[in-house]
XYZ file of C-alpha atoms in Angstrom:
55
model
C -2.657 -7.910 -3.375
C -0.589 -4.835 -2.570
C 2.472 -3.906 -4.591
C 5.029 -1.225 -3.921
C 6.191 1.253 -6.586
C 8.707 -1.191 -7.923
C 6.057 -3.860 -8.337
C 7.338 -5.842 -5.390
C 4.567 -7.767 -3.561
C 3.999 -6.485 0.010
C 1.264 -9.170 0.672
C -2.078 -10.497 -0.085
C -4.876 -9.425 2.196
C -8.606 -10.289 2.697
C -9.790 -6.559 2.615
C -8.653 -3.402 1.088
C -8.593 -1.823 4.686
C -6.040 -4.550 5.680
C -3.811 -3.769 2.528
C -3.799 0.053 3.232
C -2.889 -0.479 6.821
C 0.073 -2.567 5.588
C 0.865 0.151 3.141
C 0.866 2.740 5.813
C 3.451 0.608 7.732
C 5.600 0.464 4.627
C 5.356 4.341 4.086
C 6.166 4.956 7.735
C 9.386 2.973 7.400
C 10.269 4.733 4.204
C 9.838 8.129 5.874
C 8.478 9.634 2.619
C 5.501 9.424 0.400
C 5.294 6.254 -1.729
C 3.052 5.013 -4.400
C 1.339 1.627 -3.838
C -0.821 -0.426 -6.088
C -3.835 -2.122 -4.697
C -5.660 -4.869 -6.608
C -9.268 -5.254 -5.632
C -12.240 -7.201 -7.249
C -12.717 -3.888 -9.407
C -9.169 -3.987 -10.754
C -5.948 -2.119 -9.890
C -5.548 1.208 -8.351
C -2.469 3.281 -7.806
C -2.408 5.380 -4.620
C 0.094 7.915 -3.238
C 0.406 7.535 0.588
C 2.392 9.893 2.805
C 3.559 9.171 6.419
C 0.937 10.312 8.902
C 1.662 13.502 11.051
C 1.851 11.388 14.110
C 4.540 9.045 12.633
């Protein structure tokens, strides 16, 4: 499960890689760094993502 900084669900994904790919899409649209929360089998992890230089 992937949540944005407001705890809104961005989706449920099979792998962490898929979740982070979706998170990067979210950050690219926002145009600025955003915190995302990823839930894995090991628990919850908060990550700060920034738009990629090529974006």
